[in-house]
GROMACS .gro file of C-alpha atoms in nm:
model
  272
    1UNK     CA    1   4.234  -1.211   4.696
    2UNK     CA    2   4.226  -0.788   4.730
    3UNK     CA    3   3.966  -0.581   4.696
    4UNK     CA    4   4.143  -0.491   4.360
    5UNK     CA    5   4.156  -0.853   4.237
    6UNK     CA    6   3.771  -0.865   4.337
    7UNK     CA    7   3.700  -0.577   4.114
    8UNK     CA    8   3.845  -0.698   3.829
    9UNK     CA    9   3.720  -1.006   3.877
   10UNK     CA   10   3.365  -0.888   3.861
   11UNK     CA   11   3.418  -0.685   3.539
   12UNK     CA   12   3.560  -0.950   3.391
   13UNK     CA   13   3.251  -1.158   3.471
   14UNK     CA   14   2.990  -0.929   3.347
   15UNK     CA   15   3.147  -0.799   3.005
   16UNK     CA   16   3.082  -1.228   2.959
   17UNK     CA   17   2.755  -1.219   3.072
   18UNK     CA   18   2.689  -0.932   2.868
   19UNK     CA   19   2.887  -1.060   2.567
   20UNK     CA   20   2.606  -1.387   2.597
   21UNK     CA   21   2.274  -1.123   2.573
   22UNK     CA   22   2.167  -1.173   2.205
   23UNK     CA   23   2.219  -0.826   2.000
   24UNK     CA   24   1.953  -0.649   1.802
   25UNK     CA   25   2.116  -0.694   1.491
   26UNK     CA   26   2.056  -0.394   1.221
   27UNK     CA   27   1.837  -0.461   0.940
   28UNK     CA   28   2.052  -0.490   0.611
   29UNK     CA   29   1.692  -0.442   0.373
   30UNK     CA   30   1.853  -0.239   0.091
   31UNK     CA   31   1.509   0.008  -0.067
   32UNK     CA   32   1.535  -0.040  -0.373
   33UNK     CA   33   1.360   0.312  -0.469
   34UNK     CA   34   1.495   0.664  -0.368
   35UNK     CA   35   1.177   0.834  -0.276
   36UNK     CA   36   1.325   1.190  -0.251
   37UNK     CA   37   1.398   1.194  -0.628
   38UNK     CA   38   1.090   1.046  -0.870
   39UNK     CA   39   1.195   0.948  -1.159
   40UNK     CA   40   0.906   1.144  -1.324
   41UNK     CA   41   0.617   1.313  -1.243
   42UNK     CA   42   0.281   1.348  -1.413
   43UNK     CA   43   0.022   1.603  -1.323
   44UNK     CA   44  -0.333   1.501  -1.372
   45UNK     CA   45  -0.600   1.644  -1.518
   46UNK     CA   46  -0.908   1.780  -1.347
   47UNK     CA   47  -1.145   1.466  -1.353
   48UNK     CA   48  -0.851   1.291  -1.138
   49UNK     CA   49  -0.769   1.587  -0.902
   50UNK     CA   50  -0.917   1.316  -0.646
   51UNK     CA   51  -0.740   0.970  -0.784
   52UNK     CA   52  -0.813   0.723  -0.468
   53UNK     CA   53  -0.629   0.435  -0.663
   54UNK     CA   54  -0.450   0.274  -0.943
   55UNK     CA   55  -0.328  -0.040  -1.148
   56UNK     CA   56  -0.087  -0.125  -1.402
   57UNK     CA   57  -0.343  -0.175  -1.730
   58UNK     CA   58  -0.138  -0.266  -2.001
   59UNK     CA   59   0.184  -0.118  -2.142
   60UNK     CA   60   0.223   0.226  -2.033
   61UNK     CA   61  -0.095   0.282  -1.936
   62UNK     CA   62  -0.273   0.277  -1.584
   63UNK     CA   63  -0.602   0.211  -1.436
   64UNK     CA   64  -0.730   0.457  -1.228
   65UNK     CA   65  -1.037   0.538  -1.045
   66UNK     CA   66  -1.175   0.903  -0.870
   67UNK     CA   67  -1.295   0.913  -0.527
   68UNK     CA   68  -1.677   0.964  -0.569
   69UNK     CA   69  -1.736   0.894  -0.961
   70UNK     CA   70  -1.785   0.585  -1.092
   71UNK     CA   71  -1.547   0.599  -1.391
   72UNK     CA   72  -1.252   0.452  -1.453
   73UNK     CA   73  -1.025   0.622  -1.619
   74UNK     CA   74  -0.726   0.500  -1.860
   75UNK     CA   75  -0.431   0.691  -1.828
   76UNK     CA   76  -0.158   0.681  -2.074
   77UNK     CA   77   0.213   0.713  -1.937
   78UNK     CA   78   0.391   0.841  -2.240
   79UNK     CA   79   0.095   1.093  -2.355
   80UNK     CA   80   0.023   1.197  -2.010
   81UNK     CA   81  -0.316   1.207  -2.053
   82UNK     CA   82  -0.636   1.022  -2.000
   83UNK     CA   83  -0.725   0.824  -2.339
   84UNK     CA   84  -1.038   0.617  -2.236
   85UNK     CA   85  -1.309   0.675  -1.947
   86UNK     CA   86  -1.497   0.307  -1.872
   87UNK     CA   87  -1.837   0.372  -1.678
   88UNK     CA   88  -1.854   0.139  -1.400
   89UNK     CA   89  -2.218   0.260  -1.227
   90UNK     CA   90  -2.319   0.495  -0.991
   91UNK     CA   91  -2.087   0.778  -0.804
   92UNK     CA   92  -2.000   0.612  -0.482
   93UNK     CA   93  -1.673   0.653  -0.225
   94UNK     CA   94  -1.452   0.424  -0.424
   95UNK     CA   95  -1.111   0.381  -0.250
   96UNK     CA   96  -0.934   0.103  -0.467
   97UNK     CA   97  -0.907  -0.082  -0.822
   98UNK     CA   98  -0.668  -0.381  -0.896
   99UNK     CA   99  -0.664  -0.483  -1.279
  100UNK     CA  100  -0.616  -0.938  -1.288
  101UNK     CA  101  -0.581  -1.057  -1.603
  102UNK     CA  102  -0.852  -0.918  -1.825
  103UNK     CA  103  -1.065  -0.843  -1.549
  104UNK     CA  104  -1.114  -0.488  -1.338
  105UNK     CA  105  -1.216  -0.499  -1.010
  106UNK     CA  106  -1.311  -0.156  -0.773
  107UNK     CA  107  -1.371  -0.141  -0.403
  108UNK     CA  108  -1.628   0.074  -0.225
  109UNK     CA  109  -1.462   0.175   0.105
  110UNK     CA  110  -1.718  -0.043   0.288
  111UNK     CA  111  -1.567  -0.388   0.131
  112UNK     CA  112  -1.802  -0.421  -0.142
  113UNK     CA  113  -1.604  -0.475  -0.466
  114UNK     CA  114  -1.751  -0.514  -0.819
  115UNK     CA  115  -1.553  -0.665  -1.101
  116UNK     CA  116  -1.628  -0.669  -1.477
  117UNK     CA  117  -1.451  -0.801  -1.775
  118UNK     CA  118  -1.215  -0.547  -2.009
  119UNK     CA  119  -1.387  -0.634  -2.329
  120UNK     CA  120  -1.735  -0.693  -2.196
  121UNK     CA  121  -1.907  -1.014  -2.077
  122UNK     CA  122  -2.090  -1.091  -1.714
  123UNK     CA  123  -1.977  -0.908  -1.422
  124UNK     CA  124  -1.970  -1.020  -1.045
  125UNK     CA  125  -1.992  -0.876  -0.700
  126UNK     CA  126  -1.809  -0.946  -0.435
  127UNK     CA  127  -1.898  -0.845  -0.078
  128UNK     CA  128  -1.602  -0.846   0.189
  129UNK     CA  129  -1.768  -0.638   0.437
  130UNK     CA  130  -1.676  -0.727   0.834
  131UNK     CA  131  -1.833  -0.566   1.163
  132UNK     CA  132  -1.470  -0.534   1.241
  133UNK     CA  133  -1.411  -0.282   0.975
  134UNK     CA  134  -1.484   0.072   0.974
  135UNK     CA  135  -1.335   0.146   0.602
  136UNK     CA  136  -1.102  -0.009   0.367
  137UNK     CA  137  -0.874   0.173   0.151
  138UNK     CA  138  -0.671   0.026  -0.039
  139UNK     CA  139  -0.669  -0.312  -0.314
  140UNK     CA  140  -0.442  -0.508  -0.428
  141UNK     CA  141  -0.335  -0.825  -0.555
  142UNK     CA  142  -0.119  -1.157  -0.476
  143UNK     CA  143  -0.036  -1.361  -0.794
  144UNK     CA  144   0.117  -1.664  -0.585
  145UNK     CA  145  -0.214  -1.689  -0.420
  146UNK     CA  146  -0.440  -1.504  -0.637
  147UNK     CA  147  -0.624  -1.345  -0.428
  148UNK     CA  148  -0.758  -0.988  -0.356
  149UNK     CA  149  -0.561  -0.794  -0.083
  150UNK     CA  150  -0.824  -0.564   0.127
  151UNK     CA  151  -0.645  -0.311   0.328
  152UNK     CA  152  -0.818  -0.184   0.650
  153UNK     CA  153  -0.791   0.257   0.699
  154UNK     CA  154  -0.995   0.220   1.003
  155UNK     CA  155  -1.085  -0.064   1.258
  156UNK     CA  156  -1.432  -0.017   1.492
  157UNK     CA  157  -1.235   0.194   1.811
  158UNK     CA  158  -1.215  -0.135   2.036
  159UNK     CA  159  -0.997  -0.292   1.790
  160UNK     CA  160  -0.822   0.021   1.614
  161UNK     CA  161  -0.491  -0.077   1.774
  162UNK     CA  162  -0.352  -0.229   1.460
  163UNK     CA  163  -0.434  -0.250   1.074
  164UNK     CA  164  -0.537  -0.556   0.881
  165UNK     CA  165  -0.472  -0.702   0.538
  166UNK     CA  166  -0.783  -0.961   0.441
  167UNK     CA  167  -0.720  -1.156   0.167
  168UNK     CA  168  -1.027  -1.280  -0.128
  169UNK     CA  169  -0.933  -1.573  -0.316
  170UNK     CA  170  -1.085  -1.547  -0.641
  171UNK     CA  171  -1.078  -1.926  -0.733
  172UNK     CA  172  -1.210  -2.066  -0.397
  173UNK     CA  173  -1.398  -1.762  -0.292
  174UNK     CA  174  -1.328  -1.726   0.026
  175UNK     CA  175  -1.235  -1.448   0.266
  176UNK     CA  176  -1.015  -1.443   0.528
  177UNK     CA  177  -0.762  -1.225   0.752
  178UNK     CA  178  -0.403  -1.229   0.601
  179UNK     CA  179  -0.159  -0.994   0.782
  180UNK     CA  180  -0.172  -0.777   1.073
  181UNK     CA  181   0.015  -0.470   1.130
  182UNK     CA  182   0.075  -0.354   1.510
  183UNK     CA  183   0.159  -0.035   1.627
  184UNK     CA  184   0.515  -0.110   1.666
  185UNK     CA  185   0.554  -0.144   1.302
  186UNK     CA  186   0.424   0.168   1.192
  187UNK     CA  187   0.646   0.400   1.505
  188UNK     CA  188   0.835   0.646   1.297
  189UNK     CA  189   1.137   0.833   1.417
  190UNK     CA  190   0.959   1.081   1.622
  191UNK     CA  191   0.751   0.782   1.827
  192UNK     CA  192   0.445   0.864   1.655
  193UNK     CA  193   0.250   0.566   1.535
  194UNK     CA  194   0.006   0.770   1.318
  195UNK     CA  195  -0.063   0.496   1.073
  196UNK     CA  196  -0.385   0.512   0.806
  197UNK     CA  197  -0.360   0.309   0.508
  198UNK     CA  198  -0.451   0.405   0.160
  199UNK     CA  199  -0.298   0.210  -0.055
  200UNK     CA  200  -0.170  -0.116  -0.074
  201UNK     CA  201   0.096  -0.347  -0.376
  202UNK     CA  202   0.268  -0.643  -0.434
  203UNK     CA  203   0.617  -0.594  -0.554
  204UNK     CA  204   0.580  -0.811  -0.921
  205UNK     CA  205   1.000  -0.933  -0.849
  206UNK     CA  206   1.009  -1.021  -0.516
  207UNK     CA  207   0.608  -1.062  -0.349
  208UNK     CA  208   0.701  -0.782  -0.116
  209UNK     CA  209   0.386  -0.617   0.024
  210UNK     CA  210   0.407  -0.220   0.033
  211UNK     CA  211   0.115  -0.054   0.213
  212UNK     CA  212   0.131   0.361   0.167
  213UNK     CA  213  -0.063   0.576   0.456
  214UNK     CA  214  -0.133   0.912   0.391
  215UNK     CA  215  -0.162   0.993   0.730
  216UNK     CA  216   0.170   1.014   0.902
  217UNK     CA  217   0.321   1.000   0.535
  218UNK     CA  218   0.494   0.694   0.582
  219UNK     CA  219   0.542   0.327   0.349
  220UNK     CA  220   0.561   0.029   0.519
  221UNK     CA  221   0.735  -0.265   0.345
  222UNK     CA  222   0.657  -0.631   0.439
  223UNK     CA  223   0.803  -0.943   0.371
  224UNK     CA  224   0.540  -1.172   0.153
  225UNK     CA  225   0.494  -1.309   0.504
  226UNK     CA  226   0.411  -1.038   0.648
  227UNK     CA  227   0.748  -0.922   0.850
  228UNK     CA  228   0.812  -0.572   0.846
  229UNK     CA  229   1.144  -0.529   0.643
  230UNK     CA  230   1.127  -0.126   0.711
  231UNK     CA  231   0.906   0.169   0.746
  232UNK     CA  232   0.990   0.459   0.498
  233UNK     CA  233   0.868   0.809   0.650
  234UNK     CA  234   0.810   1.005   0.307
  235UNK     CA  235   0.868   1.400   0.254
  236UNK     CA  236   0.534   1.545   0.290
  237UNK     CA  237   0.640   1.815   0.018
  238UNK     CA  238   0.654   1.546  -0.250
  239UNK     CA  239   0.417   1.346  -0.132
  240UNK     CA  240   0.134   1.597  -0.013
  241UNK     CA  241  -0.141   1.274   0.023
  242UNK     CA  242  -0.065   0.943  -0.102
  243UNK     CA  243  -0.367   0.708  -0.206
  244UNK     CA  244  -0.238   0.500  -0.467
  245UNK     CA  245  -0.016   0.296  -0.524
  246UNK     CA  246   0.090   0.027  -0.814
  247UNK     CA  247   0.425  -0.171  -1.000
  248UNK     CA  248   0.443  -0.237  -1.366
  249UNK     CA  249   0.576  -0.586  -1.434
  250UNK     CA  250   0.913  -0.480  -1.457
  251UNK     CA  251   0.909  -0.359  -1.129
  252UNK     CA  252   0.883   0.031  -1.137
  253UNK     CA  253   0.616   0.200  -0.905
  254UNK     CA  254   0.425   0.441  -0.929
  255UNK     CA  255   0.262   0.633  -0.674
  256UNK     CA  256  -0.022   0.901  -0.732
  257UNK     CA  257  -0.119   1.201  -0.453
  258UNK     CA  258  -0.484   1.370  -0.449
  259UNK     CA  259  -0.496   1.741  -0.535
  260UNK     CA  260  -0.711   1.844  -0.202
  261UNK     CA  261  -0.526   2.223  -0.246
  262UNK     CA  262  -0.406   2.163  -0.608
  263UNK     CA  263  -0.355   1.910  -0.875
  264UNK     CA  264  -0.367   1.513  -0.837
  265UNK     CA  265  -0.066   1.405  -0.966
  266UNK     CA  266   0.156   1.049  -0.997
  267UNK     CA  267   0.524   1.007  -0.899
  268UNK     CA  268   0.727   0.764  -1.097
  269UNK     CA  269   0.988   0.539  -0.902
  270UNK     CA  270   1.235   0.326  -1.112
  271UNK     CA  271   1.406   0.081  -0.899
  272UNK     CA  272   1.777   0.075  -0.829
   0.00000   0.00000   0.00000
């Protein structure tokens, strides 16, 4: 055998070997929402210029609660405008609110969440707060295993490597860690990993778990089990700084933005 015949030979042998190494195969996730063009947009009024979070209510109307007040406030879709304010207590730095059934529950950003019935009746605290959490921000809420869904913004500094979704069920009361996001999950395009969640929803259709970070303006989609299907990096100019985030039943989401240099406002998303 030549030195030609060797040559050959060895190619041959390693385009197999190569052939054999198992590819990274593309994801084929479809988004189903085309976050450079809302569907609508609403700007809010004054007493919302610092909306921290929001929930489908009832028919065209939203739950939403203001960063230091403690008010929620009822915000009609169609009228755009706020047509009922609820007092919930004292001003304090509330960061999320998650309407279940006929109940209304809002989180303090140190894990302590109070929930009270929509036509009156008894109301109940809940306290999730963990040493391993610097602040939540974000609430939401699994129907397949009703429970709360406690996103954390910020871990104590030994342990700030990754994010955590904790998870209260209502009918066995317990609380527990559900979902951790590394680092790798939230790299964007330019290798940052700048990852700060504010806001946190279950997809009504298909239980997919959408967790919105103002910081780094990015959305980072998850499998019900917690696999990242992809990481959307948002346009800053249309979304200037995400905290909320909520689906009507039929599967439309909206998103709403704090006015820190100019009005709040919500972005409306129809799907596909």
């Amino acid at each position: 055998m030549n030195i030609l015949q060797i040559i050959i030979v060895f190619i041959v042998v390693a385009i197999l070997v190569i052939s054999c190494f198992p590819k990274k195969k593309k994801s084929d996730y479809v988004v189903s929402y085309d976050f450079q063009n809302p569907t609508k947009s609403m700007i809010l009024p004054e007493n919302l210029k610092e909306i921290s979070g929001l929930s489908f209510y009832k028919d065209n109307q939203l739950a939403c609660v203001n960063d230091e007040k403690g008010t929620v406030f009822i915000y009609d879709l169609l009228k755009e405008q706020i047509i009922e304010q609820i007092e919930i207590g004292k001003n304090a730095d509330y960061e999320g609110i998650e309407v279940v059934d006929d109940e209304i529950f809002i989180m303090k950003s140190n894990g302590k969440i109070k929930g009270f019935k929509i036509n009156g009746g008894e109301e109940r605290k809940i306290d999730c707060t963990n040493e391993d959490v610097k602040e939540y921000e974000g609430l939401g809420y699994n129907p397949t295993t009703k429970s709360l869904l406690l996103v954390t913004k910020e871990l104590k500094k030994n342990k700030n490597d990754k994010k955590v979704i904790y998870a209260y069920d209502l009918e066995k009361e317990t609380f527990a860690k559900n979902i951790s996001i590394s680092e790798d999950m939230t790299r964007g395009s330019d290798g940052k990993k700048t990852f700060a969640p504010s806001g946190i929803a279950v997809h009504p259709l298909t239980g997919e778990l959408y967790v919105i970070s103002s910081q780094g303006k990015k959305l980072l989609i998850l499998s019900a089990a917690g696999e990242q299907l992809v990481l959307v990096e948002l346009d800053d100019k249309l979304f200037r700084q995400p905290e909320g985030i909520c689906f009507t039943p039929n599967g439309d989401l909206y998103i709403s933005s704090e006015g820190e240099k100019g009005d709040g406002y919500i972005l409306k998303f129809s799907s596909k």
